[in-house]
Amino acid sequence: MVAIKSLIVAYGIPLLPVLVSSTPIVPRYFHRNLFSRDNMTASTVKAELGQQLSNGSLIFGPDNALYPNATERWNTRITPNARVVVQPAAESDLAQIVKYCNDNSIEFLVKNRGHGTTDSLSSFSGIEINVEMLTRVTIQPVKKTATLQAGAFIGDVVNKLWDQGFVAATGSAACVGLMGAALGGGHGRYEGLYGLVQDNIVHYNVVLANGTEIGVNETSHPDLLYALKGAGHNFAIVTSVVERIHPRENWYQKTYTWTQDKLETVFAALNTFHKSANGTTPARMGVNYGSIVMNMSISTTEAVLAWGFEYAGPAADAEKLLGPFNAIEAFQVGSTEASYPIISGADNTECPGAKRAISSVMTLEYNITTERTLYNLFNKKIAEYPDLALSAYLWHEGYSTAGVQAIPSESTAYPHREENHLLVFFSEIPEGSGLSDAAEAWAEENRRLWNAGQPHRQPQTYVNYAQGKNYETLQSIYGYEPWRLDKLRSLKAKYDPQNRFRYFEPIVSGSAKI
């Protein structure tokens, strides 16, 4: 834990003024009631907080039937302790909940869809603020923007916008909460044209650590705007955002399954493809997702390469770009031209929870020798641990980056604009298998190999994929330039001096008692 004196010394927080021969002048939200963490129950919180919240808000504990769904996480390895769950029915309730927690020395953590996978979340114990009821999407067609509430999730947003004739930059998986993705950057299919999710947000409505409600944009708290775009989990609760929207269009998708003998040819073609449009990926080829994965209908001992290309526009235009991949003999090929919600899987909004081992890196290009080494290791591991075979895969996200790289790197806290690829290893760990250590070791080895394949570069970690492991440094997440963490910590001292927002890849460790 960090004492208040340590924070003052480290971050220049001014001492609270004092009256001569009197007591310090302490803000209201630092006063404590006699209530303590030790005797917190849902009934007590409901009695004290319930009347301050909007009709329809819910407060419940572990003995309530709603609790399992409200606290479910996509990666069950992550175990924050939600002693009481509060589900607000209105945005205005969030400030009241924060003030209540501050008054009673209770930690709080916001949860939407529960996809954060960093170990730091497991250190939480207190009130979970569950925003799943706040899902309103309000379109302003003249302004070409939409207002999205804190609980909006990607599939729902895609469908609602499409029905009104629009699309927007969102994350890529339909079941993921949009706000959590945006706070760390937000990669998705439209970033080649429009940039990251965060790059399309023009206004944030937030609740600060002291319960104050403010609006954040280029003219109101622009310093906080910088932090919210890439390190936002550390600074505020976002109650809603205003995001740019764009006219809708159909997409084209083409999929290939290649056997292992094509590995070197495929990755060589990918490296060329990702530099084929003035040094970057063609902007309308929004993404290619690929994996080294088992397909038991093809082989029970050797993984395949399963790849999909997704293009914003008609099939004929996409096919002009796919010639190099069409020329590689594939075991299976498929294609479809459809609406954006269908291509993006907007209706696939269920992501069942499981215990997962994960590791990730970011790269400029694919090291072909490394990919062969990873492929061989994959086959070796599934032979050694067959219980992992059906769920393990080496995932490759190759987005078009033109829109991302058009934004000056120093303008936001997101530090990875030059990176071209997100590479991730996933494996579910079957209950009772005893394979947790083996899966985690495999995950770490994959990360090490990927990074070793770019020996002249520092490791890069996308904050939304970070795992909170010792091998992930803050610099790899928030940037190696010394000014980046210095700036974030200065803003932290200004907007959250008590470090209330410290459970998602914290830029400052420990907390000051309130």
Short mmCIF file of C-alpha atoms in Angstrom, two decimals:
data_model
loop_
_atom_site.label_atom_id
_atom_site.label_comp_id
_atom_site.label_asym_id
_atom_site.label_seq_id
_atom_site.Cartn_x
_atom_site.Cartn_y
_atom_site.Cartn_z
CA MET A 1 0.00 0.00 0.00
CA VAL A 2 1.16 3.59 -0.65
CA ALA A 3 0.86 6.14 2.10
CA ILE A 4 -0.60 9.57 1.32
CA LYS A 5 2.82 11.10 2.07
CA SER A 6 4.40 8.90 -0.59
CA LEU A 7 1.87 10.07 -3.19
CA ILE A 8 2.54 13.69 -2.26
CA VAL A 9 6.28 13.24 -2.70
CA ALA A 10 6.04 11.20 -5.88
CA TYR A 11 3.35 13.12 -7.75
CA GLY A 12 3.39 16.59 -6.31
CA ILE A 13 -0.07 16.43 -4.75
CA PRO A 14 -0.45 19.55 -2.59
CA LEU A 15 -1.12 19.09 1.08
CA LEU A 16 -4.65 19.97 2.14
CA PRO A 17 -4.74 23.43 3.71
CA VAL A 18 -4.98 23.51 7.49
CA LEU A 19 -6.23 26.10 9.95
CA VAL A 20 -3.84 27.17 12.65
CA SER A 21 -4.54 25.17 15.81
CA SER A 22 -7.46 23.46 14.13
CA THR A 23 -8.29 20.38 12.04
CA PRO A 24 -7.58 19.95 8.33
CA ILE A 25 -10.20 21.13 5.87
CA VAL A 26 -11.16 17.80 4.32
CA PRO A 27 -13.51 17.47 1.35
CA ARG A 28 -16.88 15.93 2.15
CA TYR A 29 -16.13 12.80 0.15
CA PHE A 30 -13.13 12.02 2.41
CA HIS A 31 -15.27 11.93 5.56
CA ARG A 32 -15.98 8.46 6.88
CA ASN A 33 -19.17 7.13 8.32
CA LEU A 34 -19.12 4.49 11.03
CA PHE A 35 -19.99 1.93 8.38
CA SER A 36 -17.03 -0.32 7.46
CA ARG A 37 -16.06 -2.82 4.80
CA ASP A 38 -16.22 -5.64 7.31
CA ASN A 39 -19.96 -5.43 7.92
CA MET A 40 -21.07 -4.60 4.37
CA THR A 41 -24.12 -6.56 3.24
CA ALA A 42 -26.55 -6.08 0.40
CA SER A 43 -29.36 -5.29 2.82
CA THR A 44 -27.33 -2.58 4.49
CA VAL A 45 -26.28 -1.03 1.19
CA LYS A 46 -29.83 -1.20 -0.08
CA ALA A 47 -31.15 0.51 3.03
CA GLU A 48 -28.57 3.30 2.87
CA LEU A 49 -28.11 3.79 -0.88
CA GLY A 50 -31.31 2.47 -2.43
CA GLN A 51 -33.42 5.60 -1.93
CA GLN A 52 -30.78 7.73 -3.67
CA LEU A 53 -31.01 5.73 -6.90
CA SER A 54 -33.49 5.77 -9.78
CA ASN A 55 -36.52 3.53 -9.88
CA GLY A 56 -35.59 0.16 -11.32
CA SER A 57 -32.08 0.12 -9.89
CA LEU A 58 -31.08 -3.12 -8.19
CA ILE A 59 -28.88 -3.94 -5.21
CA PHE A 60 -28.13 -7.55 -4.32
CA GLY A 61 -25.54 -9.93 -2.93
CA PRO A 62 -24.23 -13.45 -3.54
CA ASP A 63 -27.41 -15.08 -2.22
CA ASN A 64 -29.51 -13.50 -4.98
CA ALA A 65 -30.39 -15.47 -8.14
CA LEU A 66 -29.20 -12.54 -10.27
CA TYR A 67 -25.70 -12.62 -8.82
CA PRO A 68 -24.07 -15.34 -11.00
CA ASN A 69 -24.95 -13.63 -14.28
CA ALA A 70 -24.10 -10.18 -12.93
CA THR A 71 -20.61 -11.25 -11.88
CA GLU A 72 -19.84 -13.77 -14.63
CA ARG A 73 -16.54 -13.25 -16.42
CA TRP A 74 -15.36 -14.43 -19.82
CA ASN A 75 -12.10 -15.60 -18.25
CA THR A 76 -13.01 -17.27 -14.97
CA ARG A 77 -9.36 -17.24 -13.95
CA ILE A 78 -10.02 -13.59 -13.05
CA THR A 79 -11.82 -13.41 -9.70
CA PRO A 80 -12.75 -9.94 -8.43
CA ASN A 81 -14.73 -10.19 -5.20
CA ALA A 82 -18.07 -8.48 -5.75
CA ARG A 83 -19.43 -8.45 -2.22
CA VAL A 84 -22.45 -6.44 -3.32
CA VAL A 85 -23.71 -5.68 -6.85
CA VAL A 86 -25.41 -2.38 -7.67
CA GLN A 87 -27.13 -2.12 -11.06
CA PRO A 88 -28.04 1.50 -11.80
CA ALA A 89 -31.08 2.23 -13.94
CA ALA A 90 -29.91 5.71 -14.98
CA GLU A 91 -26.61 7.40 -15.77
CA SER A 92 -27.11 9.86 -12.92
CA ASP A 93 -27.04 6.97 -10.44
CA LEU A 94 -23.34 6.34 -11.05
CA ALA A 95 -22.26 9.53 -9.30
CA GLN A 96 -24.42 8.70 -6.30
CA ILE A 97 -22.91 5.22 -6.04
CA VAL A 98 -19.36 6.57 -6.16
CA LYS A 99 -20.10 9.18 -3.48
CA TYR A 100 -21.65 6.50 -1.30
CA CYS A 101 -18.60 4.27 -1.69
CA ASN A 102 -16.28 7.16 -0.86
CA ASP A 103 -18.33 8.10 2.20
CA ASN A 104 -18.09 4.55 3.48
CA SER A 105 -14.53 3.60 2.48
CA ILE A 106 -15.76 0.97 0.03
CA GLU A 107 -13.87 0.04 -3.12
CA PHE A 108 -15.85 0.06 -6.37
CA LEU A 109 -15.36 -1.51 -9.78
CA VAL A 110 -17.45 -1.00 -12.92
CA LYS A 111 -18.41 -4.11 -14.90
CA ASN A 112 -20.24 -4.39 -18.18
CA ARG A 113 -19.68 -7.64 -20.09
CA GLY A 114 -16.75 -8.90 -18.02
CA HIS A 115 -14.05 -9.35 -20.68
CA GLY A 116 -11.13 -7.79 -18.83
CA THR A 117 -8.53 -10.53 -18.35
CA THR A 118 -5.78 -8.86 -16.35
CA ASP A 119 -4.75 -10.38 -13.02
CA SER A 120 -4.99 -6.96 -11.34
CA LEU A 121 -8.79 -7.25 -11.40
CA SER A 122 -8.58 -10.16 -8.97
CA SER A 123 -7.28 -7.82 -6.25
CA PHE A 124 -10.64 -6.06 -6.08
CA SER A 125 -13.08 -6.51 -3.19
CA GLY A 126 -16.08 -4.24 -2.76
CA ILE A 127 -19.14 -3.02 -4.67
CA GLU A 128 -19.47 -4.00 -8.31
CA ILE A 129 -21.22 -1.29 -10.32
CA ASN A 130 -22.88 -3.31 -13.05
CA VAL A 131 -23.91 -1.11 -16.00
CA GLU A 132 -25.66 -3.74 -18.12
CA MET A 133 -28.99 -1.88 -17.90
CA LEU A 134 -27.52 1.26 -19.50
CA THR A 135 -27.67 0.25 -23.17
CA ARG A 136 -29.49 3.12 -24.88
CA VAL A 137 -28.22 4.12 -28.33
CA THR A 138 -29.45 7.56 -29.49
CA ILE A 139 -28.71 8.57 -33.08
CA GLN A 140 -28.29 12.20 -34.15
CA PRO A 141 -28.37 11.77 -37.96
CA VAL A 142 -27.86 15.47 -38.76
CA LYS A 143 -24.75 15.61 -36.61
CA LYS A 144 -23.67 12.16 -37.83
CA THR A 145 -23.12 11.02 -34.26
CA ALA A 146 -24.66 8.60 -31.80
CA THR A 147 -24.78 8.73 -28.02
CA LEU A 148 -23.95 5.37 -26.48
CA GLN A 149 -24.48 4.53 -22.82
CA ALA A 150 -21.97 2.79 -20.58
CA GLY A 151 -23.52 -0.66 -20.89
CA ALA A 152 -23.71 -0.71 -24.69
CA PHE A 153 -22.10 -3.77 -26.20
CA ILE A 154 -20.72 -4.17 -29.68
CA GLY A 155 -23.27 -6.48 -31.30
CA ASP A 156 -26.20 -4.43 -30.02
CA VAL A 157 -24.64 -1.17 -31.20
CA VAL A 158 -23.88 -2.61 -34.66
CA ASN A 159 -27.47 -3.82 -35.09
CA LYS A 160 -29.11 -0.62 -33.81
CA LEU A 161 -26.98 1.61 -36.01
CA TRP A 162 -27.46 -0.61 -39.07
CA ASP A 163 -31.23 -0.51 -38.70
CA GLN A 164 -31.06 3.29 -38.95
CA GLY A 165 -28.66 3.29 -41.91
CA PHE A 166 -25.33 3.69 -40.14
CA VAL A 167 -22.16 1.97 -38.99
CA ALA A 168 -19.45 3.01 -36.55
CA ALA A 169 -16.02 2.01 -35.36
CA THR A 170 -16.57 -0.61 -32.68
CA GLY A 171 -14.51 -3.44 -31.31
CA SER A 172 -14.53 -6.69 -33.22
CA ALA A 173 -16.35 -9.22 -30.99
CA ALA A 174 -20.11 -8.78 -30.69
CA CYS A 175 -20.33 -9.90 -27.07
CA VAL A 176 -17.77 -7.41 -25.74
CA GLY A 177 -18.74 -4.13 -24.06
CA LEU A 178 -17.96 -1.18 -26.29
CA MET A 179 -16.83 1.17 -23.52
CA GLY A 180 -14.17 -1.09 -22.07
CA ALA A 181 -12.73 -1.65 -25.53
CA ALA A 182 -12.74 2.09 -26.28
CA LEU A 183 -10.95 3.03 -23.05
CA GLY A 184 -7.93 1.02 -24.17
CA GLY A 185 -8.09 2.06 -27.84
CA GLY A 186 -10.59 -0.25 -29.49
CA HIS A 187 -9.47 -2.23 -32.55
CA GLY A 188 -12.05 -3.21 -35.13
CA ARG A 189 -12.95 -3.69 -38.77
CA TYR A 190 -13.40 0.00 -39.58
CA GLU A 191 -10.08 1.27 -38.25
CA GLY A 192 -8.49 1.37 -41.70
CA LEU A 193 -11.08 3.97 -42.72
CA TYR A 194 -11.90 5.74 -39.46
CA GLY A 195 -9.31 4.83 -36.84
CA LEU A 196 -9.71 3.17 -33.46
CA VAL A 197 -12.97 3.35 -31.52
CA GLN A 198 -11.43 6.02 -29.28
CA ASP A 199 -10.50 8.11 -32.33
CA ASN A 200 -14.20 8.43 -33.20
CA ILE A 201 -15.40 9.56 -29.77
CA VAL A 202 -15.91 13.32 -29.67
CA HIS A 203 -17.36 13.63 -26.16
CA TYR A 204 -17.29 11.64 -22.91
CA ASN A 205 -19.68 12.00 -19.99
CA VAL A 206 -17.80 10.76 -16.94
CA VAL A 207 -17.89 10.44 -13.17
CA LEU A 208 -14.59 11.23 -11.48
CA ALA A 209 -13.21 9.42 -8.46
CA ASN A 210 -14.76 11.98 -6.10
CA GLY A 211 -18.23 11.56 -7.63
CA THR A 212 -18.16 14.74 -9.73
CA GLU A 213 -19.91 14.54 -13.10
CA ILE A 214 -18.16 16.31 -15.99
CA GLY A 215 -18.13 16.36 -19.77
CA VAL A 216 -14.82 15.78 -21.52
CA ASN A 217 -13.96 16.87 -25.06
CA GLU A 218 -11.49 19.02 -26.96
CA THR A 219 -12.59 22.19 -25.13
CA SER A 220 -13.61 20.78 -21.75
CA HIS A 221 -10.87 19.04 -19.74
CA PRO A 222 -8.78 18.31 -22.86
CA ASP A 223 -5.99 16.91 -20.68
CA LEU A 224 -8.33 14.22 -19.38
CA LEU A 225 -9.46 13.57 -22.96
CA TYR A 226 -5.88 12.58 -23.74
CA ALA A 227 -5.84 10.05 -20.88
CA LEU A 228 -9.27 8.57 -21.62
CA LYS A 229 -8.06 7.64 -25.10
CA GLY A 230 -5.81 4.70 -24.34
CA ALA A 231 -5.51 4.64 -20.54
CA GLY A 232 -9.10 5.43 -19.61
CA HIS A 233 -9.60 2.56 -17.16
CA ASN A 234 -7.32 4.47 -14.75
CA PHE A 235 -9.19 7.77 -14.72
CA ALA A 236 -12.98 7.78 -14.60
CA ILE A 237 -16.27 5.98 -15.02
CA VAL A 238 -17.62 6.73 -18.49
CA THR A 239 -21.40 6.99 -18.32
CA SER A 240 -21.89 7.66 -22.04
CA VAL A 241 -20.05 8.85 -25.13
CA VAL A 242 -20.86 10.67 -28.34
CA GLU A 243 -19.30 8.85 -31.31
CA ARG A 244 -19.14 9.61 -35.03
CA ILE A 245 -21.24 7.39 -37.29
CA HIS A 246 -21.02 6.70 -41.01
CA PRO A 247 -23.32 5.53 -43.83
CA ARG A 248 -23.78 1.78 -43.87
CA GLU A 249 -22.48 -0.54 -46.59
CA ASN A 250 -22.34 -4.25 -47.30
CA TRP A 251 -19.17 -6.28 -46.79
CA TYR A 252 -17.47 -9.23 -48.42
CA GLN A 253 -15.78 -12.07 -46.57
CA LYS A 254 -13.51 -14.77 -47.94
CA THR A 255 -12.10 -17.65 -45.92
CA TYR A 256 -9.28 -20.09 -46.59
CA THR A 257 -8.05 -23.22 -44.83
CA TRP A 258 -4.46 -24.11 -45.65
CA THR A 259 -2.42 -27.11 -44.56
CA GLN A 260 0.92 -26.66 -42.84
CA ASP A 261 3.04 -27.02 -45.98
CA LYS A 262 1.69 -23.64 -47.12
CA LEU A 263 2.72 -21.79 -43.93
CA GLU A 264 5.78 -19.99 -45.30
CA THR A 265 3.97 -19.00 -48.49
CA VAL A 266 0.96 -17.67 -46.61
CA PHE A 267 2.93 -15.53 -44.18
CA ALA A 268 5.16 -14.18 -46.94
CA ALA A 269 2.03 -13.15 -48.85
CA LEU A 270 0.57 -11.54 -45.73
CA ASN A 271 3.72 -9.48 -45.14
CA THR A 272 3.60 -8.21 -48.71
CA PHE A 273 -0.14 -7.55 -48.51
CA HIS A 274 0.15 -5.43 -45.37
CA LYS A 275 2.51 -3.05 -47.19
CA SER A 276 0.73 -3.04 -50.52
CA ALA A 277 -1.09 0.32 -50.21
CA ASN A 278 1.58 2.98 -49.78
CA GLY A 279 3.25 0.93 -47.08
CA THR A 280 0.08 -0.15 -45.30
CA THR A 281 -2.89 -2.48 -45.74
CA PRO A 282 -5.58 -1.42 -48.24
CA ALA A 283 -7.96 0.67 -46.12
CA ARG A 284 -11.13 -1.17 -47.13
CA MET A 285 -9.68 -4.60 -46.37
CA GLY A 286 -10.70 -3.95 -42.81
CA VAL A 287 -9.12 -7.01 -41.28
CA ASN A 288 -7.81 -10.47 -41.85
CA TYR A 289 -8.17 -12.81 -38.90
CA GLY A 290 -6.19 -16.01 -38.91
CA SER A 291 -5.32 -18.84 -36.59
CA ILE A 292 -3.10 -21.85 -36.22
CA VAL A 293 -5.69 -24.24 -34.88
CA MET A 294 -6.81 -27.85 -34.91
CA ASN A 295 -9.42 -28.95 -37.45
CA MET A 296 -10.13 -32.56 -36.59
CA SER A 297 -11.92 -33.17 -39.89
CA ILE A 298 -8.61 -32.54 -41.66
CA SER A 299 -6.05 -33.92 -39.20
CA THR A 300 -6.00 -35.10 -35.59
CA THR A 301 -2.27 -34.47 -35.19
CA GLU A 302 -1.42 -31.38 -37.24
CA ALA A 303 -2.86 -27.89 -36.98
CA VAL A 304 -4.09 -25.98 -40.02
CA LEU A 305 -4.02 -22.31 -40.97
CA ALA A 306 -7.57 -20.91 -40.95
CA TRP A 307 -7.80 -17.39 -42.38
CA GLY A 308 -10.56 -14.93 -43.19
CA PHE A 309 -10.43 -11.60 -45.07
CA GLU A 310 -13.19 -9.00 -44.57
CA TYR A 311 -13.68 -6.15 -47.02
CA ALA A 312 -15.87 -3.03 -46.79
CA GLY A 313 -17.42 -3.13 -50.24
CA PRO A 314 -18.41 -5.45 -53.10
CA ALA A 315 -16.88 -8.83 -53.83
CA ALA A 316 -15.45 -7.76 -57.17
CA ASP A 317 -13.34 -5.03 -55.56
CA ALA A 318 -12.15 -7.36 -52.80
CA GLU A 319 -11.16 -10.09 -55.23
CA LYS A 320 -8.81 -7.68 -56.99
CA LEU A 321 -6.78 -7.63 -53.78
CA LEU A 322 -7.00 -11.32 -52.95
CA GLY A 323 -5.17 -12.68 -55.97
CA PRO A 324 -2.01 -13.65 -54.03
CA PHE A 325 -4.06 -15.73 -51.61
CA ASN A 326 -6.25 -17.28 -54.28
CA ALA A 327 -3.02 -18.51 -55.87
CA ILE A 328 -2.12 -20.55 -52.76
CA GLU A 329 -3.78 -23.96 -53.00
CA ALA A 330 -6.25 -24.25 -50.14
CA PHE A 331 -7.96 -27.25 -48.58
CA GLN A 332 -11.17 -25.23 -48.20
CA VAL A 333 -12.36 -21.87 -49.54
CA GLY A 334 -15.58 -20.03 -48.73
CA SER A 335 -17.03 -16.60 -49.41
CA THR A 336 -20.07 -14.48 -48.68
CA GLU A 337 -21.32 -10.98 -49.45
CA ALA A 338 -23.69 -9.67 -46.82
CA SER A 339 -24.66 -6.85 -44.48
CA TYR A 340 -22.12 -5.63 -42.00
CA PRO A 341 -24.01 -7.12 -39.01
CA ILE A 342 -23.85 -10.56 -40.64
CA ILE A 343 -20.16 -10.31 -41.56
CA SER A 344 -19.25 -9.03 -38.11
CA GLY A 345 -21.35 -11.67 -36.32
CA ALA A 346 -23.38 -9.02 -34.52
CA ASP A 347 -25.91 -11.57 -33.26
CA ASN A 348 -23.22 -13.75 -31.64
CA THR A 349 -23.59 -11.95 -28.34
CA GLU A 350 -22.93 -14.85 -25.99
CA CYS A 351 -19.32 -15.51 -24.97
CA PRO A 352 -19.45 -18.32 -22.38
CA GLY A 353 -17.07 -18.08 -19.48
CA ALA A 354 -14.18 -20.51 -19.05
CA LYS A 355 -10.80 -20.62 -17.39
CA ARG A 356 -8.33 -19.42 -20.01
CA ALA A 357 -4.59 -19.05 -20.45
CA ILE A 358 -3.78 -16.06 -22.66
CA SER A 359 -0.74 -14.15 -23.87
CA SER A 360 -0.35 -11.46 -26.50
CA VAL A 361 2.12 -9.29 -28.39
CA MET A 362 2.06 -6.61 -31.10
CA THR A 363 4.31 -6.66 -34.15
CA LEU A 364 5.16 -4.72 -37.30
CA GLU A 365 5.28 -7.83 -39.47
CA TYR A 366 5.24 -11.60 -39.28
CA ASN A 367 8.54 -13.36 -38.66
CA ILE A 368 8.07 -16.41 -40.88
CA THR A 369 10.71 -18.49 -39.10
CA THR A 370 9.04 -17.72 -35.78
CA GLU A 371 5.63 -18.72 -37.11
CA ARG A 372 7.05 -22.10 -38.17
CA THR A 373 8.58 -22.53 -34.70
CA LEU A 374 5.27 -21.67 -33.08
CA TYR A 375 3.45 -24.07 -35.39
CA ASN A 376 5.79 -26.93 -34.47
CA LEU A 377 5.45 -26.11 -30.77
CA PHE A 378 1.65 -26.10 -31.15
CA ASN A 379 1.63 -29.64 -32.52
CA LYS A 380 4.02 -30.78 -29.81
CA LYS A 381 1.88 -29.31 -27.03
CA ILE A 382 -1.43 -30.72 -28.20
CA ALA A 383 0.18 -34.15 -28.43
CA GLU A 384 1.46 -33.70 -24.88
CA TYR A 385 -1.80 -32.18 -23.57
CA PRO A 386 -4.66 -33.50 -25.72
CA ASP A 387 -7.24 -31.93 -23.37
CA LEU A 388 -6.14 -28.52 -24.69
CA ALA A 389 -6.32 -29.47 -28.37
CA LEU A 390 -9.89 -28.38 -29.11
CA SER A 391 -9.64 -24.94 -27.53
CA ALA A 392 -6.06 -23.80 -28.11
CA TYR A 393 -5.19 -21.53 -31.02
CA LEU A 394 -2.62 -18.96 -32.10
CA TRP A 395 -4.66 -15.96 -33.20
CA HIS A 396 -3.46 -13.33 -35.70
CA GLU A 397 -5.31 -10.00 -36.07
CA GLY A 398 -4.18 -8.10 -39.14
CA TYR A 399 -6.12 -4.84 -39.32
CA SER A 400 -5.89 -2.16 -41.93
CA THR A 401 -4.01 0.59 -40.13
CA ALA A 402 -4.27 3.66 -42.40
CA GLY A 403 -6.93 5.35 -40.28
CA VAL A 404 -5.09 4.57 -37.05
CA GLN A 405 -1.76 5.87 -38.27
CA ALA A 406 -3.33 9.07 -39.60
CA ILE A 407 -3.77 10.23 -35.97
CA PRO A 408 -0.64 11.78 -34.39
CA SER A 409 0.77 9.32 -31.87
CA GLU A 410 1.40 12.00 -29.24
CA SER A 411 -2.21 13.21 -29.32
CA THR A 412 -3.62 10.35 -27.22
CA ALA A 413 -2.46 7.95 -24.51
CA TYR A 414 -2.67 5.03 -26.94
CA PRO A 415 1.03 4.39 -27.76
CA HIS A 416 0.94 1.65 -30.42
CA ARG A 417 -0.12 3.34 -33.65
CA GLU A 418 2.81 2.02 -35.64
CA GLU A 419 2.02 -1.62 -34.83
CA ASN A 420 0.37 -3.67 -37.57
CA HIS A 421 -0.58 -6.94 -35.88
CA LEU A 422 -2.11 -8.21 -32.66
CA LEU A 423 -1.01 -11.77 -31.95
CA VAL A 424 -2.72 -13.74 -29.20
CA PHE A 425 -2.59 -17.25 -27.78
CA PHE A 426 -5.77 -18.62 -26.21
CA SER A 427 -6.45 -21.93 -24.52
CA GLU A 428 -9.33 -23.00 -22.33
CA ILE A 429 -8.32 -25.06 -19.32
CA PRO A 430 -10.83 -27.85 -18.65
CA GLU A 431 -12.08 -28.02 -15.08
CA GLY A 432 -10.29 -30.70 -13.11
CA SER A 433 -7.65 -31.24 -15.79
CA GLY A 434 -4.78 -29.98 -13.64
CA LEU A 435 -3.37 -28.24 -16.72
CA SER A 436 -3.37 -24.62 -15.50
CA ASP A 437 0.39 -24.44 -15.02
CA ALA A 438 1.07 -26.18 -18.32
CA ALA A 439 -1.28 -23.88 -20.25
CA GLU A 440 0.14 -20.75 -18.62
CA ALA A 441 3.70 -21.87 -19.37
CA TRP A 442 2.72 -22.52 -23.00
CA ALA A 443 1.15 -19.06 -23.20
CA GLU A 444 4.30 -17.41 -21.86
CA GLU A 445 6.50 -19.40 -24.25
CA ASN A 446 4.44 -18.28 -27.24
CA ARG A 447 4.79 -14.67 -26.16
CA ARG A 448 8.54 -15.07 -25.74
CA LEU A 449 8.91 -16.59 -29.19
CA TRP A 450 6.83 -13.90 -30.89
CA ASN A 451 8.90 -11.17 -29.23
CA ALA A 452 12.16 -12.96 -30.02
CA GLY A 453 11.11 -12.82 -33.66
CA GLN A 454 11.51 -9.03 -33.57
CA PRO A 455 14.81 -8.81 -31.60
CA HIS A 456 15.53 -5.17 -32.39
CA ARG A 457 12.22 -3.94 -30.95
CA GLN A 458 10.84 -3.52 -27.45
CA PRO A 459 7.88 -5.77 -26.52
CA GLN A 460 4.49 -4.11 -27.05
CA THR A 461 1.32 -5.04 -25.14
CA TYR A 462 -2.19 -3.88 -26.03
CA VAL A 463 -3.75 -2.86 -22.72
CA ASN A 464 -7.08 -4.56 -23.45
CA TYR A 465 -5.25 -7.87 -23.97
CA ALA A 466 -2.84 -7.44 -21.05
CA GLN A 467 -2.73 -10.21 -18.46
CA GLY A 468 -1.08 -8.47 -15.52
CA LYS A 469 1.92 -10.79 -15.62
CA ASN A 470 5.37 -9.83 -14.39
CA TYR A 471 6.73 -10.09 -17.93
CA GLU A 472 4.41 -7.28 -19.07
CA THR A 473 5.93 -3.93 -18.11
CA LEU A 474 3.99 -0.69 -17.81
CA GLN A 475 6.21 0.69 -20.56
CA SER A 476 5.17 -2.10 -22.92
CA ILE A 477 1.53 -1.17 -22.26
CA TYR A 478 1.57 2.64 -22.00
CA GLY A 479 4.66 3.49 -24.06
CA TYR A 480 8.43 3.56 -23.70
CA GLU A 481 8.86 7.29 -24.16
CA PRO A 482 9.44 8.55 -20.58
CA TRP A 483 7.06 11.47 -21.06
CA ARG A 484 4.11 9.14 -21.58
CA LEU A 485 3.96 7.60 -18.10
CA ASP A 486 5.07 10.90 -16.57
CA LYS A 487 2.12 12.64 -18.20
CA LEU A 488 -0.35 9.94 -17.19
CA ARG A 489 0.84 9.98 -13.59
CA SER A 490 0.58 13.75 -13.46
CA LEU A 491 -3.00 13.52 -14.72
CA LYS A 492 -3.66 10.75 -12.23
CA ALA A 493 -2.56 13.01 -9.39
CA LYS A 494 -4.95 15.67 -10.68
CA TYR A 495 -8.05 13.60 -11.38
CA ASP A 496 -7.70 10.56 -9.08
CA PRO A 497 -5.24 11.39 -6.27
CA GLN A 498 -6.63 8.60 -4.10
CA ASN A 499 -6.07 6.04 -6.89
CA ARG A 500 -9.64 4.77 -6.76
CA PHE A 501 -9.35 3.51 -10.36
CA ARG A 502 -6.51 1.04 -9.90
CA TYR A 503 -7.82 -2.39 -10.81
CA PHE A 504 -7.16 -2.47 -14.56
CA GLU A 505 -3.45 -2.33 -15.43
CA PRO A 506 -2.85 0.48 -12.91
CA ILE A 507 -0.34 3.18 -13.79
CA VAL A 508 0.10 3.85 -10.06
CA SER A 509 0.26 0.96 -7.60
CA GLY A 510 -1.34 0.90 -4.18
CA SER A 511 -3.85 3.34 -2.77
CA ALA A 512 -4.18 6.18 -0.34
CA LYS A 513 -6.64 5.51 2.45
CA ILE A 514 -9.74 7.70 2.34
#
